mmCIF file of C-alpha atoms and ligand atoms in Angstrom:
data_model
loop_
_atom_site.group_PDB
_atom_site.id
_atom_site.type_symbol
_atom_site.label_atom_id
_atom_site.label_comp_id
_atom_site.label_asym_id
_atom_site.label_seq_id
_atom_site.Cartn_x
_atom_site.Cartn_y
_atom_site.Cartn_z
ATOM 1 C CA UNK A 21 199.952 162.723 0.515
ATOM 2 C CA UNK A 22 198.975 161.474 3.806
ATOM 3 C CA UNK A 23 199.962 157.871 2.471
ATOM 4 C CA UNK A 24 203.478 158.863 2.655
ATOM 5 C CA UNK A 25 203.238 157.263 6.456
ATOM 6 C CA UNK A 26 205.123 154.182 4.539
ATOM 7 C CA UNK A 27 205.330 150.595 5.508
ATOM 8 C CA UNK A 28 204.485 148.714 8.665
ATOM 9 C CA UNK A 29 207.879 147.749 11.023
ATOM 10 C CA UNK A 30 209.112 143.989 10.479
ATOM 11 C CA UNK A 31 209.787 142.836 13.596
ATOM 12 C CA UNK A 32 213.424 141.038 13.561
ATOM 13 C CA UNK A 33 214.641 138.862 16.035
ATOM 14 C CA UNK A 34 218.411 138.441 16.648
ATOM 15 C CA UNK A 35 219.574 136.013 19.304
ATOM 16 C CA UNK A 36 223.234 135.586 20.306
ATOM 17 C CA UNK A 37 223.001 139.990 19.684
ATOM 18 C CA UNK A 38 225.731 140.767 22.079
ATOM 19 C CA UNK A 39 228.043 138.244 20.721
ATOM 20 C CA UNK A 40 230.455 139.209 17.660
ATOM 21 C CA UNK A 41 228.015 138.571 15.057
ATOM 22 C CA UNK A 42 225.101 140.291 16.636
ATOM 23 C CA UNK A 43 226.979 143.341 17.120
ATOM 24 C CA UNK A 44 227.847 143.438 13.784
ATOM 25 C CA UNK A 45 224.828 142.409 12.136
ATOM 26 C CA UNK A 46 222.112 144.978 14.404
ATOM 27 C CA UNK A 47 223.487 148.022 12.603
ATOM 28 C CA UNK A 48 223.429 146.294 9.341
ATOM 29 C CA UNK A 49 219.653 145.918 10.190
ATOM 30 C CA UNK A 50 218.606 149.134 11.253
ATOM 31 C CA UNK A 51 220.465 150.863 8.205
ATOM 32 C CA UNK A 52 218.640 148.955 5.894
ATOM 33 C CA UNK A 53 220.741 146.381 4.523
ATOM 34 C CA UNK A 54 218.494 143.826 5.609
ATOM 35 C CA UNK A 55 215.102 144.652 4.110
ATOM 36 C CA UNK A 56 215.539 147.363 1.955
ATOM 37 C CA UNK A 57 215.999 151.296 2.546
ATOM 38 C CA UNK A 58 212.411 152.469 2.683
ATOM 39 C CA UNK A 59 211.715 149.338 5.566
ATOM 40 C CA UNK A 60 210.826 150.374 8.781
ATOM 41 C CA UNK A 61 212.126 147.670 12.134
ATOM 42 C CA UNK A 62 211.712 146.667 15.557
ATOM 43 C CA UNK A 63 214.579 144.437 16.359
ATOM 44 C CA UNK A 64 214.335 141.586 19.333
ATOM 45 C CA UNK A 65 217.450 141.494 21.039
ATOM 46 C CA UNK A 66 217.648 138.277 22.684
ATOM 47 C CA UNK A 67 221.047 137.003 24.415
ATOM 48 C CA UNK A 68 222.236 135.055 28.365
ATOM 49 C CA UNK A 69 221.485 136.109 31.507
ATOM 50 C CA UNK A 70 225.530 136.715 32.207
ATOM 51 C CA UNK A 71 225.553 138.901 28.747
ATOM 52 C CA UNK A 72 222.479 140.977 29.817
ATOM 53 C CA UNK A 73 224.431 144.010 30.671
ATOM 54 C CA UNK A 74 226.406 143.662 27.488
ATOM 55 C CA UNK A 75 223.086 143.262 25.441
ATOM 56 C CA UNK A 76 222.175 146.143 26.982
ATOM 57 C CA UNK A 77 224.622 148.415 25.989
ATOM 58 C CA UNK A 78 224.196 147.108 22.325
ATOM 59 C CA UNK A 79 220.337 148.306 22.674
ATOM 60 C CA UNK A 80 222.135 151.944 24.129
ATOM 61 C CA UNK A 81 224.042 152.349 20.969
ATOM 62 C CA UNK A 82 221.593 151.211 18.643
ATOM 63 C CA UNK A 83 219.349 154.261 20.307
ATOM 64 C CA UNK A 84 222.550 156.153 19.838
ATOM 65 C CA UNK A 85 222.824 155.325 16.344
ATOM 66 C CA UNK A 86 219.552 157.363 15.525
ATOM 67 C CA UNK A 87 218.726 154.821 12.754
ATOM 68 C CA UNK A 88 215.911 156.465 11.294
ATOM 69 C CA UNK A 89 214.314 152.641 10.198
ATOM 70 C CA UNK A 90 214.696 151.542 13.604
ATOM 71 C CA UNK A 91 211.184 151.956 15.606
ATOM 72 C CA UNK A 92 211.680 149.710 18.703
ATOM 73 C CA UNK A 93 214.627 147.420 20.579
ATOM 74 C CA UNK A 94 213.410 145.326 22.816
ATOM 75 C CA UNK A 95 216.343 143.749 24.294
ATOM 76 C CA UNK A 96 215.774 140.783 26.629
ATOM 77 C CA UNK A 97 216.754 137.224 28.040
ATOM 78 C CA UNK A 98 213.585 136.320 28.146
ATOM 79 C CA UNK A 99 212.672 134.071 25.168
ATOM 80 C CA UNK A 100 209.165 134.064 25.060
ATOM 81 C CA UNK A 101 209.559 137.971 25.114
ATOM 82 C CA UNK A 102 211.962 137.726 22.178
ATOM 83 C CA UNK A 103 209.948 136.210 20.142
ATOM 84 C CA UNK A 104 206.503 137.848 20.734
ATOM 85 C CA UNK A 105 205.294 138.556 17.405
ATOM 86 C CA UNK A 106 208.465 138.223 15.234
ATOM 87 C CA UNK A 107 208.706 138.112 11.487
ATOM 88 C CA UNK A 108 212.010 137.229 10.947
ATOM 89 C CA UNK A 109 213.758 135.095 13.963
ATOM 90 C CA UNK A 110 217.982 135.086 13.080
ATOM 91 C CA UNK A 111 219.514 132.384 15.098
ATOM 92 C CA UNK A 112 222.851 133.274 15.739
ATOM 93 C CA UNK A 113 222.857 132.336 19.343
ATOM 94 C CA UNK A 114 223.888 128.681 20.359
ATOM 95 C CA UNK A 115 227.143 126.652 22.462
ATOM 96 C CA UNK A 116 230.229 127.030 20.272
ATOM 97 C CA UNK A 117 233.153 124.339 19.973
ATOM 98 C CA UNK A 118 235.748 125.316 21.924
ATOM 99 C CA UNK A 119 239.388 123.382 21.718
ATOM 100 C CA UNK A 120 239.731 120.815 24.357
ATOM 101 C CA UNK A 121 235.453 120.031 23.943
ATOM 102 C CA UNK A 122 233.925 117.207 21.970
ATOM 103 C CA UNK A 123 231.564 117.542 19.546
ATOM 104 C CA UNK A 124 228.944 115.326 21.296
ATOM 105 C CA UNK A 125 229.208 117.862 24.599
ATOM 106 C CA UNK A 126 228.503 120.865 21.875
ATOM 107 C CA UNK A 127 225.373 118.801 19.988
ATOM 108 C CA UNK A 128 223.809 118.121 23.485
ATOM 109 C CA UNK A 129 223.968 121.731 24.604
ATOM 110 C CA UNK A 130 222.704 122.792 20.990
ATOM 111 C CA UNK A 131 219.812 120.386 20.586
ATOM 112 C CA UNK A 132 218.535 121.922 24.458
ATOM 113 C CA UNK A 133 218.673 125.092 23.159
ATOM 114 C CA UNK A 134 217.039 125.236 19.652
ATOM 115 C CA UNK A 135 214.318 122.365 21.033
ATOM 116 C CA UNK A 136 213.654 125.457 23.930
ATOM 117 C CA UNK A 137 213.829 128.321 21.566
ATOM 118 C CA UNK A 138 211.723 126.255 18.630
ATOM 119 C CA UNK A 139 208.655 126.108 21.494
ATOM 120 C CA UNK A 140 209.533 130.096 21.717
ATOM 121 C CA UNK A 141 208.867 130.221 18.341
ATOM 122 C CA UNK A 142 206.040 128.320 17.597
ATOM 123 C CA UNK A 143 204.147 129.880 20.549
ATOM 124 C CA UNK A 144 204.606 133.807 20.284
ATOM 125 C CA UNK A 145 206.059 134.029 16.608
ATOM 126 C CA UNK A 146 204.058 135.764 14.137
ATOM 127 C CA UNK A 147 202.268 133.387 11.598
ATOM 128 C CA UNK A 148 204.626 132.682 9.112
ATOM 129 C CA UNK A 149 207.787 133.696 10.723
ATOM 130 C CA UNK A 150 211.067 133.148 8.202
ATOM 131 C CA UNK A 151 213.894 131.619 10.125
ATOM 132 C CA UNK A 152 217.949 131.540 9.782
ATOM 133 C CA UNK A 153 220.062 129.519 11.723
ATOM 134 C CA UNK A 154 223.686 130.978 11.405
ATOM 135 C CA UNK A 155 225.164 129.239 14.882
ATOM 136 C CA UNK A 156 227.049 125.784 14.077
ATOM 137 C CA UNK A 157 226.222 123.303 13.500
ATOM 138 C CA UNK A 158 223.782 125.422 11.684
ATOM 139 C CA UNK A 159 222.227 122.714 9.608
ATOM 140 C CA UNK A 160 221.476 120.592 12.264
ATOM 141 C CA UNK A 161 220.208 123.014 14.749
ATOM 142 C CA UNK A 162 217.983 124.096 12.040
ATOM 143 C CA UNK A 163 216.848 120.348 11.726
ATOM 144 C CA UNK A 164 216.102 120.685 15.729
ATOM 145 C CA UNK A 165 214.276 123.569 15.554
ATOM 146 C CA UNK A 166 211.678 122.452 12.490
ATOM 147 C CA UNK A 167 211.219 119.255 14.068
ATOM 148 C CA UNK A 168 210.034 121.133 17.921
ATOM 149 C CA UNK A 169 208.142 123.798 15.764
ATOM 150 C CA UNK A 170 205.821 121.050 13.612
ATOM 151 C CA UNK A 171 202.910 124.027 13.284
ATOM 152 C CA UNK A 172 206.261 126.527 11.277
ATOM 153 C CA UNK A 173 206.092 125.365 7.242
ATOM 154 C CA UNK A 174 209.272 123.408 6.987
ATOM 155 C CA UNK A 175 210.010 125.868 3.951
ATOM 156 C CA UNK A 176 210.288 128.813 6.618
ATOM 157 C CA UNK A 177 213.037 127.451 8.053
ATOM 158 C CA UNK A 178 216.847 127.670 6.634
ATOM 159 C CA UNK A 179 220.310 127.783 7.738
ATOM 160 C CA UNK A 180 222.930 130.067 6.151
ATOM 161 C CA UNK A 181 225.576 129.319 3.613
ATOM 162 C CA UNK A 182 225.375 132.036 1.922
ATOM 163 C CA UNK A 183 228.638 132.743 3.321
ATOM 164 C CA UNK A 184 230.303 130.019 1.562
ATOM 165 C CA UNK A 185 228.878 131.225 -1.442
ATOM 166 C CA UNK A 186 230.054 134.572 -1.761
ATOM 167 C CA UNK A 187 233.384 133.528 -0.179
ATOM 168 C CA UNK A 188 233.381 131.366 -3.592
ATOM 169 C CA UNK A 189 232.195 134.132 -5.485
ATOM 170 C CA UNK A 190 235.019 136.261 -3.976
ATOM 171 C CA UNK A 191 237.381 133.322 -4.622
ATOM 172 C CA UNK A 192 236.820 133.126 -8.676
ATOM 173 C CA UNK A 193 237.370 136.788 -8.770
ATOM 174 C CA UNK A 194 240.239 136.881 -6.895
ATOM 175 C CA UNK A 195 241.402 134.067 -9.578
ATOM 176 C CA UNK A 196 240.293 136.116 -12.589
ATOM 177 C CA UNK A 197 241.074 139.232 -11.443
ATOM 178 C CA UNK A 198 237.814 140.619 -11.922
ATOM 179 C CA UNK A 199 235.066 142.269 -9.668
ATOM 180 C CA UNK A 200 232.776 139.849 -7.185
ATOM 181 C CA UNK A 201 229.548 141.353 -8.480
ATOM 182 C CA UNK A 202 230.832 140.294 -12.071
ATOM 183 C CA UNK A 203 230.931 136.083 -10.831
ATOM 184 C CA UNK A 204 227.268 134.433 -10.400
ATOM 185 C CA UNK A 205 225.632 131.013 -10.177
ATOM 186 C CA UNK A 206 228.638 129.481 -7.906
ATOM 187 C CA UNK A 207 226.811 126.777 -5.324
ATOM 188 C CA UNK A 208 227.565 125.177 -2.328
ATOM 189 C CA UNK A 209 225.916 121.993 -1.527
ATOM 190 C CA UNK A 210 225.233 120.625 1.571
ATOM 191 C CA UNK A 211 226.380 121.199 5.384
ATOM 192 C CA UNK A 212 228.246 124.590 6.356
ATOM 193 C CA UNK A 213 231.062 122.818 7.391
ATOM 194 C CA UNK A 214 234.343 121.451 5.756
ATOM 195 C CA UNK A 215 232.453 118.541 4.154
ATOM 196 C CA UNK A 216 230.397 121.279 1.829
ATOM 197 C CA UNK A 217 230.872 120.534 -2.065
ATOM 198 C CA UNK A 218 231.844 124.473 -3.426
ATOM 199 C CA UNK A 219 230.910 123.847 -7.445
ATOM 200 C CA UNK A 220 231.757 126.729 -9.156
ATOM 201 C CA UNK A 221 230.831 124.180 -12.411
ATOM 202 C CA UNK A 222 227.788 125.946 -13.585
ATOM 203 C CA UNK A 223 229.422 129.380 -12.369
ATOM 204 C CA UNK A 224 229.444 132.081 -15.168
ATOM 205 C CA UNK A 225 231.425 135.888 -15.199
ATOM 206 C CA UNK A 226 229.901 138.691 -17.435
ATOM 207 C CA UNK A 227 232.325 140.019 -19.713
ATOM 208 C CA UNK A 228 232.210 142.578 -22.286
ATOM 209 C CA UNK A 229 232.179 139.782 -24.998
ATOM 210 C CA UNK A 230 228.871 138.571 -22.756
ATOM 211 C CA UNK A 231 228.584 135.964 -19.939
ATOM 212 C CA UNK A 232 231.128 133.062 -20.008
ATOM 213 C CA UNK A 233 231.690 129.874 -17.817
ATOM 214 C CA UNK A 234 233.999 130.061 -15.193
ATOM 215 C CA UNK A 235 235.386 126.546 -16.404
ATOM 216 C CA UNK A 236 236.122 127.980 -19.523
ATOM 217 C CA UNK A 237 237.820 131.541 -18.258
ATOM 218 C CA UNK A 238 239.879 129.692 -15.827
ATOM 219 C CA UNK A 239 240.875 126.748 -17.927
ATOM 220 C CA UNK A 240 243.059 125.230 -15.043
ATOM 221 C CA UNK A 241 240.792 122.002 -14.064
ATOM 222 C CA UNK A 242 243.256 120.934 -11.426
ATOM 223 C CA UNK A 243 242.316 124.535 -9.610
ATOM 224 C CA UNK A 244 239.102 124.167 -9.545
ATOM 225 C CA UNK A 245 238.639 120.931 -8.254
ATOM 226 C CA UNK A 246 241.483 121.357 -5.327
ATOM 227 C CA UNK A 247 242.166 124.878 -4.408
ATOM 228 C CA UNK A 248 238.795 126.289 -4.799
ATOM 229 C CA UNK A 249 237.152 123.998 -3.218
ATOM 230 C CA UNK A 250 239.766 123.897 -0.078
ATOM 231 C CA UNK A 251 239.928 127.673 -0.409
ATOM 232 C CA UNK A 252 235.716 127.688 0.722
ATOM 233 C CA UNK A 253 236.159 125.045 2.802
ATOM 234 C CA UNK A 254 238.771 126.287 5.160
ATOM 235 C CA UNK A 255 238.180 129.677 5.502
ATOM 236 C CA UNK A 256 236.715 130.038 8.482
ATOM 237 C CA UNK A 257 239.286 128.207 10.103
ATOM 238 C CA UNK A 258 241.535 130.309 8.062
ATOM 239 C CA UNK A 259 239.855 133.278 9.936
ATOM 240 C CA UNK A 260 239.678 131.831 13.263
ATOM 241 C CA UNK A 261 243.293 131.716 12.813
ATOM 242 C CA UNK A 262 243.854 135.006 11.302
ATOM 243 C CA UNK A 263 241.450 137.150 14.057
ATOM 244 C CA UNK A 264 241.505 134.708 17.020
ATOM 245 C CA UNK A 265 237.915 134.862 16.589
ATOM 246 C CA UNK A 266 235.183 133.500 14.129
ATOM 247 C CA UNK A 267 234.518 135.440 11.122
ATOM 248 C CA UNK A 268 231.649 137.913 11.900
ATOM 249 C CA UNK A 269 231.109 141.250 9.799
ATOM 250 C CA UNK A 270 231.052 138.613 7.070
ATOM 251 C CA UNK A 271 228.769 135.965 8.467
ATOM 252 C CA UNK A 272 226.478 139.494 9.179
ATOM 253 C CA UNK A 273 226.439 140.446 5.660
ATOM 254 C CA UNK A 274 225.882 136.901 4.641
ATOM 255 C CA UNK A 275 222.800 136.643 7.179
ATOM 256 C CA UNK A 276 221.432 139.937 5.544
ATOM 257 C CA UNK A 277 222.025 138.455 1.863
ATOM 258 C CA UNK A 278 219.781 135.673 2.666
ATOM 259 C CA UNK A 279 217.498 137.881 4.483
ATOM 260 C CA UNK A 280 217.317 140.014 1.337
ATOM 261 C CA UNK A 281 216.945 137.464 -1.525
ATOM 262 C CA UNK A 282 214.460 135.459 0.484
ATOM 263 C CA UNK A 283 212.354 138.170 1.035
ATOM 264 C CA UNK A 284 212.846 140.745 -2.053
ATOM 265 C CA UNK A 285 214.045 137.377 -4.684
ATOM 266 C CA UNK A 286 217.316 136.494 -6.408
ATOM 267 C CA UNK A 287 217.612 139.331 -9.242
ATOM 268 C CA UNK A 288 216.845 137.394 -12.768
ATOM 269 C CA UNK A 289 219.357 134.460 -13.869
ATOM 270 C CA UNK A 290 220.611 134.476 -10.825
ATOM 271 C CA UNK A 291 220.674 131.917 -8.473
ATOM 272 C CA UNK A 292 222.278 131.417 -4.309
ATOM 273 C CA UNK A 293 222.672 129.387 -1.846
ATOM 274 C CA UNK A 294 220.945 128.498 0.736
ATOM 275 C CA UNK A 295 220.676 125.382 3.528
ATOM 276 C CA UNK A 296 216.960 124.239 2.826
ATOM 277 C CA UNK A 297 214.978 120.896 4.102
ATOM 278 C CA UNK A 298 215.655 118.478 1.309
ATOM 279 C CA UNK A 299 212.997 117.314 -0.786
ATOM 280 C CA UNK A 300 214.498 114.538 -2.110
ATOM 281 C CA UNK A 301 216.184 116.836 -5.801
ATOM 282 C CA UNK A 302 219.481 115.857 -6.753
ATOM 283 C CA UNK A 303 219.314 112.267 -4.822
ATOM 284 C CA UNK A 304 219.979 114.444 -1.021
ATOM 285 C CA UNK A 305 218.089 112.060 1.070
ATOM 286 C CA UNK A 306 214.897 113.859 2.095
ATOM 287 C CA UNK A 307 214.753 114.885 5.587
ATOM 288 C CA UNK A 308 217.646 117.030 5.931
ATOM 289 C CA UNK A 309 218.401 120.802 5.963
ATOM 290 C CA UNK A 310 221.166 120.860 2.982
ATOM 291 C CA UNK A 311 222.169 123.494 0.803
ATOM 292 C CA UNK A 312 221.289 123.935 -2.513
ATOM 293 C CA UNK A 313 221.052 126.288 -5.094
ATOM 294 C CA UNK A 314 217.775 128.367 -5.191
ATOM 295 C CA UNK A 315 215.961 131.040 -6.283
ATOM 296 C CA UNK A 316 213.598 133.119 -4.753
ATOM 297 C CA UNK A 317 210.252 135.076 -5.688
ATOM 298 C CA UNK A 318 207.846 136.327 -3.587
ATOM 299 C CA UNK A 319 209.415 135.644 -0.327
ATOM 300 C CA UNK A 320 209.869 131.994 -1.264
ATOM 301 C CA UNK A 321 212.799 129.566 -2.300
ATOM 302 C CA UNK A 322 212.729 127.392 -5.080
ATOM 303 C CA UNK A 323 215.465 124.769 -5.886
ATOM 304 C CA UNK A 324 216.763 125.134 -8.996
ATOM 305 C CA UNK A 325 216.399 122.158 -10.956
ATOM 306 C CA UNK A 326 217.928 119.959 -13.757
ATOM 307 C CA UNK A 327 221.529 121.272 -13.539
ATOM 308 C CA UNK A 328 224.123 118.361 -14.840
ATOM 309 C CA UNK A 329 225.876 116.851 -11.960
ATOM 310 C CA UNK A 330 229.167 115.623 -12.873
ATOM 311 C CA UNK A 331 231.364 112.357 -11.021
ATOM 312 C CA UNK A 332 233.425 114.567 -8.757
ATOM 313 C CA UNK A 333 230.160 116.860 -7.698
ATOM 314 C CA UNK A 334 228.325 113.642 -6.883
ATOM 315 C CA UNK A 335 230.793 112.471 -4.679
ATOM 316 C CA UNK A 336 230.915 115.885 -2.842
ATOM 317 C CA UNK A 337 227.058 116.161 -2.399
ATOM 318 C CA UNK A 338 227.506 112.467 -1.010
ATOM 319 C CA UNK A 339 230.113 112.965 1.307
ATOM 320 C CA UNK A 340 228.676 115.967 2.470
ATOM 321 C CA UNK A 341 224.997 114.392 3.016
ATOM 322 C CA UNK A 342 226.317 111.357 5.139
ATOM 323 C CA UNK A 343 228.126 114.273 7.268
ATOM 324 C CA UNK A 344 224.314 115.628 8.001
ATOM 325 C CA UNK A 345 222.993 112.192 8.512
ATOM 326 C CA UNK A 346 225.441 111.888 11.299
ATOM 327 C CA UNK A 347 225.302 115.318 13.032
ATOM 328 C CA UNK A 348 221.482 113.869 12.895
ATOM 329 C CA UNK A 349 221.630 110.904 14.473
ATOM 330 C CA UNK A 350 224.129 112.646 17.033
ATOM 331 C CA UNK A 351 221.716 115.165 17.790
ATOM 332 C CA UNK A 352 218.936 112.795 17.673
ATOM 333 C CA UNK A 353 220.532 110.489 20.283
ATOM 334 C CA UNK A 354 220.282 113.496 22.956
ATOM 335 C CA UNK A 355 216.262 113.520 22.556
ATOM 336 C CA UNK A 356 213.533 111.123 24.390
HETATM 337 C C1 LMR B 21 232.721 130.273 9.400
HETATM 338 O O1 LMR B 21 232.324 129.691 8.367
HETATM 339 O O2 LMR B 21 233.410 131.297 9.353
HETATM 340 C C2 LMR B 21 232.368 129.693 10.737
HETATM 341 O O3 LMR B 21 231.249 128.859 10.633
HETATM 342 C C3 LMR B 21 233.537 128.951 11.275
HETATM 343 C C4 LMR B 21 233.339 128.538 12.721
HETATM 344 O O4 LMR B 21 233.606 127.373 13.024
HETATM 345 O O5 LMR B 21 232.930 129.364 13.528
#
């Protein structure tokens, strides 16, 4: 019938695009990964003024591409212009830590840019625009941006860890020998940095006898509470090390993930992770973006609630929280 026009276009904004994540996470967006297969897009391109040329060849081969989802690139380093009317604002843009800089220089050039970019947002963002930081310090520049974008729901805005999460995922099934997709309900709590607490304590694996805990199936205490949880911690620097460069088809996939579950929900019994502004659950002091495990319905996240948090997960949600409330005060000490 004539109603086969289909859906509307989400407008998705990407800045950072002609960096190494952007260019890997644009395609991943116009094929669909994102938002489903039968979900039309415009995608906001936004990047520098000395990576303008760069940006625009990425807008050359996404018209190249013939993605039939794609309906519009606007690519730009305008800000305002990026986000006129965006639905979905990806944040992978910021000042990364090079060797040799300190991590105050890197949290002053940060908390300029997300304070600038949350105005952007709150100004010529559509109503209800769904945010994800994925530059570092990704909890705290999400922080930055909710506070300079008061009139965006604080529950709009999120940072990714997703990554961690199915890099522990991919961990217990390397362990078991098993398939990722088999390995659920893993969590990662707190900043996306090597402070988070992995907890693969709740974690289950479907088996043909049914599901079973991971505890149980790996039976080796001493590996889960030290290589696992070093395994998530250090493997981006175990990337950075591998590549030369940070990790970005993965962090792509990861952003889409989010993107996905947020939007289209966590399928049943299934939980993720995701960086969040604490509410106060599980003792994390309110007042922070921290991760915690969540499901999502109807394009909103819900911390899951009343899981049994042992002595060495306490300490890890600690340890990770006073991290945050550091980066915080850092980044607060740059503002008026
Ligand atoms: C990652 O988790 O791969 C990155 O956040 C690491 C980094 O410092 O870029």
């Amino acid at each position: 019938s004539c109603r086969a026009m289909g859906k509307q276009p989400v407008k998705i904004m990407v800045t950072g695009a002609a960096g190494q994540i952007g260019y890997a996470l644009v395609p991943m967006i116009a094929r669909g990964v994102m938002l489903g297969s039968d979900q039309p897009v415009i995608l906001h391109l936004l990047d520098i003024p000395p990576s303008a040329e760069a940006l625009n060849g990425v807008k050359m081969e996404l018209i190249d591409a013939a993605f039939p989802l794609l309906k519009g690139v606007v690519a730009t380093t305008n800000v305002e212009e990026a986000c006129g009317g965006v639905n979905i604002a990806i944040m992978v843009g910021g000042f990364r830590r090079k060797e040799g800089t300190e991590r105050k220089d890197v949290m002053s050039k940060n908390v300029s840019i997300y304070k600038a970019q949350a105005s952007a947002l709150e100004q010529y963002a559509a109503a209800n625009c769904k945010v994800l930081v994925v530059a570092n310090p990704a909890n705290t520049n999400a922080l930055i941006l909710k506070d300079f974008a008061p009139s965006i729901p604080a529950k709009n805005i999120t940072c990714l860890t997703r990554l961690d999460h199915n890099r522990a995922l991919g961990g217990i099934a390397q362990r078991l020998n098993i398939h990722v997709s088999d390995v659920k309900n893993v969590i990662i709590w707190g900043n996306h940095s090597s402070t988070q607490y992995p907890d693969a304590s709740h974690a289950t694996v479907i088996t043909q006898a049914g599901e079973k805990s991971v505890k149980e199936l790996i039976a080796d205490d001493k590996w889960l509470h030290d290589e696992f949880i070093s395994f998530v911690q250090q493997r981006g620097a175990a990337i950075i090390k591998a590549r030369k460069l940070s990790s970005a088809l993965s962090a792509a996939s990861a952003a889409c993930d989010h993107i996905h579950d947020w939007v289209l929900g966590t399928p049943k019994g299934t939980w993720t992770s995701m960086g969040v502004y604490s509410d106060g659950s599980y003792g994390v002091p309110p007042g922070l973006i921290y991760s915690f495990p969540v499901t999502c319905n109807k394009g909103e996240w819900s911390i899951v609630q009343g899981l049994r948090i042992d002595e060495p997960s306490r300490a890890g949600m600690d340890a990770t929280a006073k991290e945050l409330i550091e980066e915080k005060t850092l980044a607060y000490s740059f503002l008026d």
